[in-house]
């Protein structure tokens, strides 16, 4: 199985500041078709997870452009610019390259 | 807009079977992939498996022969059955639509395994 490792476990951010979350995969997520199959999700308190970023750097529909994704074949970063109160929750990275699909352990974002 | 809604018992006894239904509106389950993902207490997320647009299935090997995902295309529903449950199967279960542009999740249903 592809292991997805996230860091940090939690992050505390002042509103208006930026935050970055890292995710590392145990295997390259770059397919021969040139697509990198890493995704980012946010689970807000009391809600189901929602898609933020797909295929490493594409913003999902309706997601503010304060969110951005970047990375290489095995190291990925989610950046949140100008953090707002509505960004609080648990962030997960995940891969859709292979079965079984796997997820990172989650990063909890809180406000200072 | 696709909507997914899980339904099923919130309490299951150990050694029994867990059965959940996912009702899909706004999109046909004869397209894309339709799966089940669970989140354990403590935030760990586990992909359980999916059923494809053609009816083929893929399961997480960790669940071995305990899992079955089926569908009823006439009702646009798909189903999860997990056999021989233990307390370690206590989790929130989500049904989900999967495509290359990402996973879209239902609201989730909490299932507790307890006698």
Tab-separated table of C-alpha atoms in Angstrom:
chain	number	residue	atom	x	y	z
A	1	UNK	CA	0.000	0.000	0.000
A	2	UNK	CA	1.094	3.582	-0.593
A	3	UNK	CA	1.698	5.260	2.744
A	4	UNK	CA	0.765	8.929	2.986
A	5	UNK	CA	2.509	10.833	5.780
A	6	UNK	CA	1.294	14.273	6.801
A	7	UNK	CA	2.953	16.944	8.894
A	8	UNK	CA	2.395	18.623	11.201
A	9	UNK	CA	-0.209	16.850	13.281
A	10	UNK	CA	-1.729	20.193	14.161
A	11	UNK	CA	-1.143	23.829	13.309
A	12	UNK	CA	-2.312	26.986	15.038
A	13	UNK	CA	-2.626	30.033	12.805
A	14	UNK	CA	-3.443	33.693	13.366
A	15	UNK	CA	-6.315	34.792	11.094
A	16	UNK	CA	-4.913	36.549	8.048
A	17	UNK	CA	-1.637	34.649	8.191
A	18	UNK	CA	-0.624	31.757	5.947
A	19	UNK	CA	-0.372	28.049	6.724
A	20	UNK	CA	1.293	25.142	4.972
A	21	UNK	CA	0.659	21.426	5.357
A	22	UNK	CA	2.998	18.777	4.021
A	23	UNK	CA	2.256	15.320	2.707
A	24	UNK	CA	4.734	12.685	1.606
A	25	UNK	CA	3.947	9.488	-0.271
A	26	UNK	CA	5.959	6.268	-0.034
A	27	UNK	CA	5.816	5.914	-3.817
A	28	UNK	CA	5.727	8.321	-6.717
A	29	UNK	CA	2.181	9.471	-7.474
A	30	UNK	CA	3.161	10.622	-10.966
A	31	UNK	CA	1.439	8.475	-13.565
A	32	UNK	CA	2.910	7.864	-17.005
A	33	UNK	CA	0.152	10.118	-18.366
A	34	UNK	CA	1.807	13.078	-16.641
A	35	UNK	CA	-0.868	13.430	-13.949
A	36	UNK	CA	0.048	13.355	-10.271
A	37	UNK	CA	-2.774	11.679	-8.377
A	38	UNK	CA	-2.677	13.458	-5.046
A	39	UNK	CA	-5.689	15.198	-3.544
A	40	UNK	CA	-6.441	17.428	-0.568
A	41	UNK	CA	-9.614	17.380	1.507
A	42	UNK	CA	-10.931	19.443	4.416
A	43	UNK	CA	-13.277	18.115	7.033
A	44	UNK	CA	-14.889	20.983	8.864
A	45	UNK	CA	-16.315	20.330	12.333
A	46	UNK	CA	-19.537	18.320	12.089
A	47	UNK	CA	-19.314	18.019	8.301
A	48	UNK	CA	-18.190	15.424	5.810
A	49	UNK	CA	-14.874	15.890	4.005
A	50	UNK	CA	-14.874	18.174	0.994
A	51	UNK	CA	-12.501	18.238	-1.935
A	52	UNK	CA	-10.111	21.196	-2.055
A	53	UNK	CA	-7.395	20.276	-4.560
A	54	UNK	CA	-7.324	17.546	-7.188
A	55	UNK	CA	-4.430	16.113	-9.176
A	56	UNK	CA	-1.917	17.985	-7.026
A	57	UNK	CA	-2.562	21.567	-8.062
A	58	UNK	CA	-6.093	21.999	-9.425
A	59	UNK	CA	-8.587	23.966	-7.368
A	60	UNK	CA	-11.925	22.202	-6.921
A	61	UNK	CA	-15.098	24.021	-7.867
A	62	UNK	CA	-16.205	26.604	-5.330
A	63	UNK	CA	-12.972	26.510	-3.334
A	64	UNK	CA	-11.451	29.943	-2.599
A	65	UNK	CA	-8.224	30.717	-4.418
A	66	UNK	CA	-6.564	31.205	-1.038
A	67	UNK	CA	-5.941	27.466	-1.287
A	68	UNK	CA	-3.203	26.112	-3.505
A	69	UNK	CA	-1.466	22.799	-4.009
A	70	UNK	CA	2.022	22.044	-5.240
A	71	UNK	CA	4.664	19.378	-5.128
A	72	UNK	CA	6.825	16.827	-6.834
A	73	UNK	CA	6.373	13.088	-7.331
A	74	UNK	CA	6.368	12.223	-3.642
A	75	UNK	CA	6.331	15.480	-1.675
A	76	UNK	CA	3.301	17.710	-1.664
A	77	UNK	CA	2.209	20.933	-0.011
A	78	UNK	CA	-1.130	22.548	0.645
A	79	UNK	CA	-0.866	26.251	1.255
A	80	UNK	CA	-3.594	28.403	2.714
A	81	UNK	CA	-3.087	32.122	2.303
A	82	UNK	CA	-4.879	34.578	4.568
A	83	UNK	CA	-6.429	31.965	6.854
A	84	UNK	CA	-10.034	32.612	7.823
A	85	UNK	CA	-12.244	31.215	10.592
A	86	UNK	CA	-14.063	28.985	8.081
A	87	UNK	CA	-10.784	27.168	7.321
A	88	UNK	CA	-10.763	25.445	10.698
A	89	UNK	CA	-10.902	21.658	10.552
A	90	UNK	CA	-8.895	18.595	9.666
A	91	UNK	CA	-6.979	18.481	6.397
A	92	UNK	CA	-6.224	15.187	4.660
A	93	UNK	CA	-4.127	14.315	1.671
A	94	UNK	CA	-5.019	11.211	-0.323
A	95	UNK	CA	-3.953	9.293	-3.407
A	96	UNK	CA	-5.968	7.864	-6.270
A	97	UNK	CA	-3.073	6.313	-8.160
A	98	UNK	CA	-3.520	2.782	-6.897
A	99	UNK	CA	-5.808	0.505	-4.962
A	100	UNK	CA	-6.135	0.505	-2.077
A	101	UNK	CA	-6.662	4.248	-1.990
A	102	UNK	CA	-4.913	5.697	1.051
A	103	UNK	CA	-5.018	8.862	3.102
A	104	UNK	CA	-2.699	10.790	5.342
A	105	UNK	CA	-3.322	10.864	9.063
A	106	UNK	CA	-4.783	14.355	9.007
A	107	UNK	CA	-3.637	17.804	10.126
A	108	UNK	CA	-5.817	19.802	12.465
A	109	UNK	CA	-5.887	23.519	11.780
A	110	UNK	CA	-6.902	25.812	14.625
A	111	UNK	CA	-6.972	29.562	15.026
A	112	UNK	CA	-4.835	31.398	17.540
B	1	UNK	CA	-25.412	18.366	-8.455
B	2	UNK	CA	-24.782	14.886	-7.120
B	3	UNK	CA	-25.993	14.061	-3.634
B	4	UNK	CA	-25.167	10.931	-1.674
B	5	UNK	CA	-27.061	9.834	1.417
B	6	UNK	CA	-26.119	6.932	3.653
B	7	UNK	CA	-28.673	4.993	5.638
B	8	UNK	CA	-28.582	2.009	7.924
B	9	UNK	CA	-28.501	0.953	11.566
B	10	UNK	CA	-26.358	2.946	13.924
B	11	UNK	CA	-25.743	0.010	16.240
B	12	UNK	CA	-24.563	-3.467	15.298
B	13	UNK	CA	-23.696	-6.362	17.593
B	14	UNK	CA	-20.283	-8.009	17.428
B	15	UNK	CA	-20.059	-10.951	15.004
B	16	UNK	CA	-23.085	-9.700	13.067
B	17	UNK	CA	-23.146	-8.015	9.666
B	18	UNK	CA	-23.144	-4.287	9.022
B	19	UNK	CA	-25.324	-3.247	6.094
B	20	UNK	CA	-25.528	0.263	4.699
B	21	UNK	CA	-27.263	1.828	1.714
B	22	UNK	CA	-26.116	4.822	-0.296
B	23	UNK	CA	-28.844	6.598	-2.246
B	24	UNK	CA	-27.569	8.761	-5.069
B	25	UNK	CA	-29.455	11.620	-6.685
B	26	UNK	CA	-28.397	13.898	-9.503
B	27	UNK	CA	-26.036	11.414	-11.126
B	28	UNK	CA	-26.261	7.877	-12.472
B	29	UNK	CA	-24.224	5.210	-10.731
B	30	UNK	CA	-23.643	3.642	-14.134
B	31	UNK	CA	-20.935	6.275	-14.560
B	32	UNK	CA	-17.763	6.698	-12.505
B	33	UNK	CA	-16.863	4.811	-9.336
B	34	UNK	CA	-18.877	4.531	-6.125
B	35	UNK	CA	-17.265	3.553	-2.899
B	36	UNK	CA	-17.189	3.402	0.846
B	37	UNK	CA	-14.719	5.136	3.134
B	38	UNK	CA	-14.728	5.065	6.910
B	39	UNK	CA	-13.257	7.329	9.537
B	40	UNK	CA	-12.324	5.853	12.865
B	41	UNK	CA	-12.374	7.659	16.198
B	42	UNK	CA	-9.054	9.497	16.247
B	43	UNK	CA	-9.256	10.646	12.621
B	44	UNK	CA	-7.763	7.705	10.719
B	45	UNK	CA	-9.415	7.377	7.310
B	46	UNK	CA	-9.713	4.009	5.526
B	47	UNK	CA	-10.819	3.349	1.970
B	48	UNK	CA	-12.935	0.200	1.980
B	49	UNK	CA	-13.643	-0.361	-1.698
B	50	UNK	CA	-15.703	0.642	-4.681
B	51	UNK	CA	-18.034	-0.598	-7.366
B	52	UNK	CA	-17.422	0.690	-10.849
B	53	UNK	CA	-19.776	1.964	-13.510
B	54	UNK	CA	-19.747	-1.561	-15.024
B	55	UNK	CA	-20.397	-3.333	-11.737
B	56	UNK	CA	-16.881	-4.582	-11.115
B	57	UNK	CA	-15.553	-4.207	-7.585
B	58	UNK	CA	-12.286	-3.545	-5.831
B	59	UNK	CA	-11.782	-3.996	-2.110
B	60	UNK	CA	-9.157	-3.075	0.437
B	61	UNK	CA	-7.168	-6.244	1.137
B	62	UNK	CA	-7.224	-5.321	4.835
B	63	UNK	CA	-10.895	-6.265	4.866
B	64	UNK	CA	-10.171	-9.601	3.239
B	65	UNK	CA	-13.335	-11.571	2.542
B	66	UNK	CA	-15.537	-9.650	4.986
B	67	UNK	CA	-16.679	-6.972	2.556
B	68	UNK	CA	-19.146	-6.871	-0.297
B	69	UNK	CA	-20.280	-3.862	-2.334
B	70	UNK	CA	-23.283	-4.287	-4.603
B	71	UNK	CA	-25.691	-2.022	-6.421
B	72	UNK	CA	-29.228	-1.601	-7.702
B	73	UNK	CA	-29.083	0.552	-10.801
B	74	UNK	CA	-32.877	0.755	-11.042
B	75	UNK	CA	-32.931	2.582	-7.701
B	76	UNK	CA	-29.582	4.330	-8.214
B	77	UNK	CA	-28.330	2.880	-4.954
B	78	UNK	CA	-25.290	0.954	-3.880
B	79	UNK	CA	-24.709	-1.061	-0.751
B	80	UNK	CA	-22.073	-2.061	1.751
B	81	UNK	CA	-22.055	-5.312	3.669
B	82	UNK	CA	-19.330	-5.969	6.196
B	83	UNK	CA	-19.449	-9.340	7.899
B	84	UNK	CA	-18.229	-10.550	11.285
B	85	UNK	CA	-17.861	-7.071	12.719
B	86	UNK	CA	-15.933	-6.322	15.888
B	87	UNK	CA	-15.669	-3.243	18.045
B	88	UNK	CA	-12.784	-2.158	15.813
B	89	UNK	CA	-15.314	-1.554	13.022
B	90	UNK	CA	-16.866	1.282	15.009
B	91	UNK	CA	-16.536	4.304	12.726
B	92	UNK	CA	-18.332	6.887	10.659
B	93	UNK	CA	-19.064	5.398	7.251
B	94	UNK	CA	-19.178	7.562	4.158
B	95	UNK	CA	-20.323	6.646	0.707
B	96	UNK	CA	-18.508	8.497	-2.019
B	97	UNK	CA	-18.319	9.192	-5.709
B	98	UNK	CA	-14.839	8.863	-7.136
B	99	UNK	CA	-13.473	10.221	-10.365
B	100	UNK	CA	-10.156	11.554	-11.562
B	101	UNK	CA	-11.158	15.008	-10.371
B	102	UNK	CA	-11.513	13.752	-6.823
B	103	UNK	CA	-13.756	12.147	-4.242
B	104	UNK	CA	-17.152	13.567	-3.314
B	105	UNK	CA	-18.513	12.409	0.012
B	106	UNK	CA	-21.925	11.752	1.492
B	107	UNK	CA	-22.917	13.080	4.897
B	108	UNK	CA	-21.788	9.962	6.707
B	109	UNK	CA	-23.433	7.627	9.195
B	110	UNK	CA	-21.966	6.716	12.537
B	111	UNK	CA	-21.969	2.985	13.261
B	112	UNK	CA	-21.169	1.593	16.675
B	113	UNK	CA	-20.367	-2.058	17.185
B	114	UNK	CA	-21.364	-3.041	20.682
B	115	UNK	CA	-23.250	-5.743	22.499
